[in-house]
Short mmCIF file of C-alpha atoms and ligand atoms in Angstrom, two decimals:
data_model
loop_
_atom_site.label_atom_id
_atom_site.label_comp_id
_atom_site.label_asym_id
_atom_site.label_seq_id
_atom_site.Cartn_x
_atom_site.Cartn_y
_atom_site.Cartn_z
CA UNK A 1144 20.54 -0.67 1.28
CA UNK A 1145 18.79 -4.02 1.07
CA UNK A 1146 19.79 -6.34 -1.76
CA UNK A 1147 16.41 -7.92 -2.37
CA UNK A 1148 13.18 -6.29 -3.49
CA UNK A 1149 10.00 -6.14 -1.46
CA UNK A 1150 7.08 -6.60 -3.85
CA UNK A 1151 3.70 -5.52 -2.51
CA UNK A 1152 0.55 -6.34 -4.40
CA UNK A 1153 -2.42 -3.95 -4.17
CA UNK A 1154 -5.02 -6.14 -5.88
CA UNK A 1155 -8.32 -4.28 -5.57
CA UNK A 1156 -8.33 -0.66 -4.34
CA UNK A 1157 -11.48 1.37 -3.87
CA UNK A 1158 -11.73 3.14 -7.21
CA UNK A 1159 -12.46 0.59 -9.96
CA UNK A 1160 -15.91 -0.94 -10.20
CA UNK A 1161 -16.46 -4.64 -10.83
CA UNK A 1162 -18.69 -3.78 -13.77
CA UNK A 1163 -15.88 -1.82 -15.47
CA UNK A 1164 -13.16 -4.32 -14.48
CA UNK A 1165 -14.74 -7.80 -14.29
CA UNK A 1166 -11.46 -9.52 -13.30
CA UNK A 1167 -11.02 -7.29 -10.21
CA UNK A 1168 -10.90 -9.50 -7.07
CA UNK A 1169 -13.79 -8.39 -4.88
CA UNK A 1170 -15.05 -11.45 -2.98
CA UNK A 1171 -13.04 -13.06 -0.19
CA UNK A 1172 -12.51 -16.17 -2.33
CA UNK A 1173 -11.25 -14.09 -5.24
CA UNK A 1174 -8.97 -12.12 -2.92
CA UNK A 1175 -7.48 -15.25 -1.32
CA UNK A 1176 -6.90 -16.90 -4.70
CA UNK A 1177 -5.25 -13.71 -6.00
CA UNK A 1178 -3.08 -13.49 -2.88
CA UNK A 1179 -1.90 -17.09 -3.31
CA UNK A 1180 -1.17 -16.59 -7.03
CA UNK A 1181 0.75 -13.38 -6.31
CA UNK A 1182 2.76 -14.96 -3.49
CA UNK A 1183 3.74 -17.80 -5.82
CA UNK A 1184 5.27 -15.35 -8.33
CA UNK A 1185 7.06 -13.02 -5.90
CA UNK A 1186 4.80 -10.86 -3.74
CA UNK A 1187 5.63 -10.70 -0.02
CA UNK A 1188 3.07 -8.16 1.18
CA UNK A 1189 -0.56 -7.46 0.27
CA UNK A 1190 -2.24 -4.05 0.57
CA UNK A 1191 -5.93 -4.77 1.11
CA UNK A 1192 -9.14 -2.89 0.37
CA UNK A 1193 -12.26 -5.00 0.72
CA UNK A 1194 -15.67 -4.94 -0.97
CA UNK A 1195 -19.16 -5.74 0.28
CA UNK A 1196 -21.66 -8.19 -1.21
CA UNK A 1197 -22.68 -5.39 -3.57
CA UNK A 1198 -19.00 -5.26 -4.78
CA UNK A 1199 -18.62 -1.68 -3.50
CA UNK A 1200 -15.84 -0.63 -1.09
CA UNK A 1201 -16.59 -1.21 2.60
CA UNK A 1202 -14.73 -0.84 5.90
CA UNK A 1203 -17.00 -3.28 7.73
CA UNK A 1204 -14.99 -4.45 10.74
CA UNK A 1205 -16.34 -8.02 10.76
CA UNK A 1206 -15.40 -8.47 7.11
CA UNK A 1207 -11.96 -6.95 7.69
CA UNK A 1208 -11.28 -9.39 10.54
CA UNK A 1209 -12.45 -12.31 8.42
CA UNK A 1210 -10.21 -11.14 5.58
CA UNK A 1211 -7.11 -10.85 7.79
CA UNK A 1212 -7.76 -14.35 9.19
CA UNK A 1213 -8.30 -15.86 5.73
CA UNK A 1214 -5.15 -14.30 4.28
CA UNK A 1215 -3.11 -15.41 7.31
CA UNK A 1216 -4.32 -19.00 7.10
CA UNK A 1217 -3.88 -19.35 3.33
CA UNK A 1218 -0.67 -17.36 2.67
CA UNK A 1219 2.50 -16.15 4.44
CA UNK A 1220 2.09 -12.64 3.07
CA UNK A 1221 2.48 -9.63 5.32
CA UNK A 1222 -1.11 -8.38 5.57
CA UNK A 1223 -1.52 -4.63 5.28
CA UNK A 1224 -4.98 -3.10 5.58
CA UNK A 1225 -5.77 0.21 3.94
CA UNK A 1226 -6.88 2.94 6.32
CA UNK A 1227 -7.29 5.20 3.30
CA UNK A 1228 -10.45 3.44 2.19
CA UNK A 1229 -12.45 5.36 -0.38
CA UNK A 1230 -12.47 9.18 -0.54
CA UNK A 1231 -15.98 9.15 0.96
CA UNK A 1232 -15.12 7.13 4.09
CA UNK A 1233 -15.44 8.97 7.42
CA UNK A 1234 -12.46 9.25 9.75
CA UNK A 1235 -14.02 7.07 12.53
CA UNK A 1236 -14.47 4.17 10.10
CA UNK A 1237 -10.92 4.53 8.84
CA UNK A 1238 -9.55 4.51 12.41
CA UNK A 1239 -11.67 1.45 13.29
CA UNK A 1240 -9.82 -0.58 10.59
CA UNK A 1241 -6.97 -0.98 13.10
CA UNK A 1242 -9.22 -3.09 15.34
CA UNK A 1243 -8.88 -5.88 12.75
CA UNK A 1244 -5.22 -6.11 13.91
CA UNK A 1245 -3.37 -6.50 10.60
CA UNK A 1246 0.44 -6.82 10.51
CA UNK A 1247 0.64 -3.42 8.86
CA UNK A 1248 -1.65 -0.56 7.84
CA UNK A 1249 -1.36 2.39 5.52
CA UNK A 1250 -1.10 5.91 6.95
CA UNK A 1251 -1.40 8.69 4.39
CA UNK A 1252 0.66 11.72 5.31
CA UNK A 1253 -1.61 14.51 4.08
CA UNK A 1254 -4.52 15.59 1.91
CA UNK A 1255 -4.38 15.57 -1.85
CA UNK A 1256 -6.63 16.30 -4.80
CA UNK A 1257 -7.64 12.91 -6.17
CA UNK A 1258 -9.01 13.27 -9.67
CA UNK A 1259 -12.24 15.22 -9.20
CA UNK A 1260 -12.31 14.38 -5.47
CA UNK A 1261 -10.25 15.24 -2.41
CA UNK A 1262 -8.55 12.54 -0.33
CA UNK A 1263 -8.69 14.17 3.12
CA UNK A 1264 -6.04 13.47 5.75
CA UNK A 1265 -6.09 16.23 8.38
CA UNK A 1266 -3.01 16.56 10.60
CA UNK A 1267 -4.88 15.55 13.78
CA UNK A 1268 -6.27 12.48 12.00
CA UNK A 1269 -2.82 11.41 10.80
CA UNK A 1270 -1.43 11.81 14.33
CA UNK A 1271 -4.30 9.72 15.74
CA UNK A 1272 -3.69 6.93 13.19
CA UNK A 1273 0.04 6.91 14.01
CA UNK A 1274 -0.69 6.91 17.76
CA UNK A 1275 -3.19 4.05 17.60
CA UNK A 1276 -0.86 1.95 15.42
CA UNK A 1277 1.95 2.45 17.94
CA UNK A 1278 -0.38 1.44 20.77
CA UNK A 1279 -1.41 -1.78 18.98
CA UNK A 1280 2.02 -2.71 17.56
CA UNK A 1281 0.79 -2.35 13.96
CA UNK A 1282 3.57 -1.35 11.57
CA UNK A 1283 2.61 1.62 9.39
CA UNK A 1284 3.44 2.19 5.78
CA UNK A 1285 3.46 5.94 5.28
CA UNK A 1286 1.70 6.75 1.98
CA UNK A 1287 3.12 9.75 0.16
CA UNK A 1288 1.05 11.26 -2.65
CA UNK A 1289 2.91 14.58 -2.81
CA UNK A 1290 6.38 15.82 -1.83
CA UNK A 1291 5.03 17.95 1.04
CA UNK A 1292 3.77 14.74 2.67
CA UNK A 1293 7.42 13.84 3.33
CA UNK A 1294 7.86 17.08 5.33
CA UNK A 1295 4.77 16.10 7.34
CA UNK A 1296 6.28 12.65 7.93
CA UNK A 1297 9.43 14.19 9.38
CA UNK A 1298 7.31 16.39 11.64
CA UNK A 1299 5.26 13.36 12.73
CA UNK A 1300 8.36 11.37 13.67
CA UNK A 1301 9.93 14.37 15.45
CA UNK A 1302 6.84 15.17 17.50
CA UNK A 1303 5.32 11.70 17.99
CA UNK A 1304 8.22 9.22 17.96
CA UNK A 1305 9.10 6.28 15.75
CA UNK A 1306 6.39 3.80 14.72
CA UNK A 1307 5.85 0.34 16.19
CA UNK A 1308 9.00 -1.71 15.55
CA UNK A 1309 11.13 1.42 15.13
CA UNK A 1310 11.60 1.16 11.35
CA UNK A 1311 10.17 3.75 8.94
CA UNK A 1312 8.85 2.48 5.60
CA UNK A 1313 7.40 4.82 3.01
CA UNK A 1314 5.35 4.16 -0.12
CA UNK A 1315 5.50 6.76 -2.89
CA UNK A 1316 2.18 6.74 -4.73
CA UNK A 1317 3.03 8.64 -7.90
CA UNK A 1318 0.96 9.83 -10.82
CA UNK A 1319 -2.40 10.33 -9.08
CA UNK A 1320 -4.14 13.19 -10.94
CA UNK A 1321 -3.67 15.98 -8.37
CA UNK A 1322 -0.60 14.45 -6.70
CA UNK A 1323 3.09 14.30 -7.60
CA UNK A 1324 3.96 13.16 -11.13
CA UNK A 1325 5.21 9.63 -11.74
CA UNK A 1326 8.61 10.34 -13.23
CA UNK A 1327 12.30 9.93 -12.46
CA UNK A 1328 13.03 13.51 -11.44
CA UNK A 1329 10.19 13.53 -8.90
CA UNK A 1330 11.32 10.21 -7.45
CA UNK A 1331 14.86 11.60 -7.10
CA UNK A 1332 13.47 14.73 -5.41
CA UNK A 1333 11.55 12.51 -2.97
CA UNK A 1334 14.73 10.62 -2.03
CA UNK A 1335 16.27 13.80 -0.60
CA UNK A 1336 13.30 14.25 1.72
CA UNK A 1337 13.13 10.68 3.03
CA UNK A 1338 13.68 10.27 6.81
CA UNK A 1339 17.14 8.97 7.66
CA UNK A 1340 17.32 5.16 7.76
CA UNK A 1341 13.95 4.70 6.08
CA UNK A 1342 13.15 2.32 3.23
CA UNK A 1343 10.74 3.03 0.42
CA UNK A 1344 8.52 1.40 -2.16
CA UNK A 1345 7.07 3.17 -5.14
CA UNK A 1346 4.09 2.68 -7.39
CA UNK A 1347 3.02 4.60 -10.45
CA UNK A 1348 -0.66 5.00 -11.25
CA UNK A 1349 -1.86 4.09 -14.73
CA UNK A 1350 0.70 4.69 -17.46
CA UNK A 1351 3.34 5.80 -14.94
CA UNK A 1352 3.56 2.23 -13.61
CA UNK A 1353 6.58 1.12 -15.66
CA UNK A 1354 8.73 4.29 -15.44
CA UNK A 1355 8.20 4.44 -11.66
CA UNK A 1356 9.02 0.73 -11.27
CA UNK A 1357 12.27 1.06 -13.22
CA UNK A 1358 13.23 4.28 -11.39
CA UNK A 1359 12.55 2.76 -7.98
CA UNK A 1360 14.59 -0.35 -8.72
CA UNK A 1361 17.55 1.72 -9.88
CA UNK A 1362 17.31 3.97 -6.83
CA UNK A 1363 17.41 1.00 -4.42
CA UNK A 1364 13.69 1.16 -3.71
CA UNK A 1365 11.03 -1.52 -3.45
CA UNK A 1366 7.92 -2.03 -5.59
CA UNK A 1367 4.15 -1.97 -5.29
CA UNK A 1368 2.07 -3.18 -8.20
CA UNK A 1369 -1.53 -4.28 -8.67
CA UNK A 1370 -4.94 -3.54 -10.09
CA UNK A 1371 -5.55 -0.85 -7.45
CA UNK A 1372 -2.98 1.22 -9.34
CA UNK A 1373 -3.29 0.13 -12.97
CA UNK A 1374 -5.68 -1.95 -15.02
CA UNK A 1375 -3.59 -1.72 -18.22
CA UNK A 1376 -0.66 -4.04 -18.81
CA UNK A 1377 0.58 -2.22 -21.90
CA UNK A 1378 -0.85 0.31 -24.31
CA UNK A 1379 -4.19 -1.10 -25.48
CA UNK A 1380 -3.85 -4.28 -23.38
CA UNK A 1381 -5.86 -4.82 -20.18
CA UNK A 1382 -4.29 -6.53 -17.16
CA UNK A 1383 -5.17 -10.25 -17.11
CA UNK A 1384 -4.82 -10.55 -13.34
CA UNK A 1385 -2.72 -9.26 -10.44
CA UNK A 1386 -0.23 -12.13 -10.72
CA UNK A 1387 0.66 -10.92 -14.22
CA UNK A 1388 1.72 -7.55 -12.75
CA UNK A 1389 3.63 -9.19 -9.87
CA UNK A 1390 5.41 -11.58 -12.26
CA UNK A 1391 6.57 -8.66 -14.40
CA UNK A 1392 7.82 -6.77 -11.33
CA UNK A 1393 9.62 -9.90 -10.10
CA UNK A 1394 11.26 -10.36 -13.50
CA UNK A 1395 12.52 -6.78 -13.55
CA UNK A 1396 13.75 -7.11 -9.96
CA UNK A 1397 15.75 -10.20 -10.95
CA UNK A 1398 17.21 -8.42 -13.97
CA UNK A 1399 18.25 -5.63 -11.59
CA UNK A 1400 19.92 -8.33 -9.45
CA UNK A 1401 17.59 -7.48 -6.60
CA UNK A 1402 15.37 -10.59 -6.52
CA UNK A 1403 12.01 -10.69 -4.74
CA UNK A 1404 12.29 -10.96 -0.95
CA UNK A 1405 10.42 -13.67 0.93
CA UNK A 1406 7.74 -12.60 3.37
CA UNK A 1407 10.02 -13.68 6.25
CA UNK A 1408 12.77 -11.38 4.96
CA UNK A 1409 10.24 -8.57 4.65
CA UNK A 1410 9.04 -9.09 8.22
CA UNK A 1411 12.62 -8.60 9.36
CA UNK A 1412 13.12 -5.55 7.12
CA UNK A 1413 9.96 -3.81 8.33
CA UNK A 1414 10.12 -5.05 11.94
CA UNK A 1415 6.80 -6.87 11.60
CA UNK A 1416 6.33 -9.78 14.01
CA UNK A 1417 7.20 -13.15 12.41
CA UNK A 1418 4.24 -15.30 11.41
CA UNK A 1419 3.65 -18.46 13.42
N1 KMH B 1454 -8.37 4.88 -2.16
C1 KMH B 1454 -7.64 6.09 -1.96
C2 KMH B 1454 -8.60 7.23 -1.71
C3 KMH B 1454 -4.58 3.86 1.13
O1 KMH B 1454 -4.96 2.75 0.79
O2 KMH B 1454 -4.15 4.08 2.25
C4 KMH B 1454 -6.69 6.02 -0.83
C5 KMH B 1454 -5.76 4.89 -0.80
C6 KMH B 1454 -4.66 5.01 0.18
O3 KMH B 1454 -5.89 3.89 -1.50
ZN1 ZN B 1455 -4.94 1.69 -1.10
#
């Protein structure tokens, strides 16, 4: 088990609108500034969804490439692009994200009800994402929204080999309405299903943020926080910015005697190529 804590920030997501959440980073400048602020207080990886000029989610390849380049030149963060996108994004667009050549990309391990929508991840699509990431040397983070997704991950690794770099890292996304609950007993159940030798992060959506963070730290897991997952800091108090969430996670990690890992340490942990 690693001693430090990998803190990933997921600053934007595809679900909140700028009009509802005015402090959501949606322009490239806002994203870069957020990334720098979050790195300063303990983040080592960034999970990126981008927005268009109209502030709505987009998977435009040119913009994705520009975003990867800007984050690389202004931070040392491990840059992870979302291939999940928004629930309305077609599979071809989600696969094309990999052409932006991030360090890492998300790979969701199955379909799940997502509030009133469905987040579709057909088996053949998941296999194709995994295959193309292997081909390009992009390190996946396997997103798990429900316990059955861990069974699919084991099948994927059995039938289609280990990912680029050979290390398996999982992110438990807990508390999505329609997915697994964000509580201690579900996190413990997930641990039994984790592939051997894998590492995991966890994030709790909305009000499950704190219980999932504390449970993950005590179970030896890593953390993902950010305004993709929660826009409330406490009951009745809106999040000021992403750095506020990262700073709280870093403080709890230090209290747990598992201080935030540097991005270089995280590159080693996840077998991501070192930055130059
Ligand atoms: N926006 C959700 C539908 C991912 O980034 O890979 C999917 C999501 C997962 O956020
Ligand atoms: Zn995401």
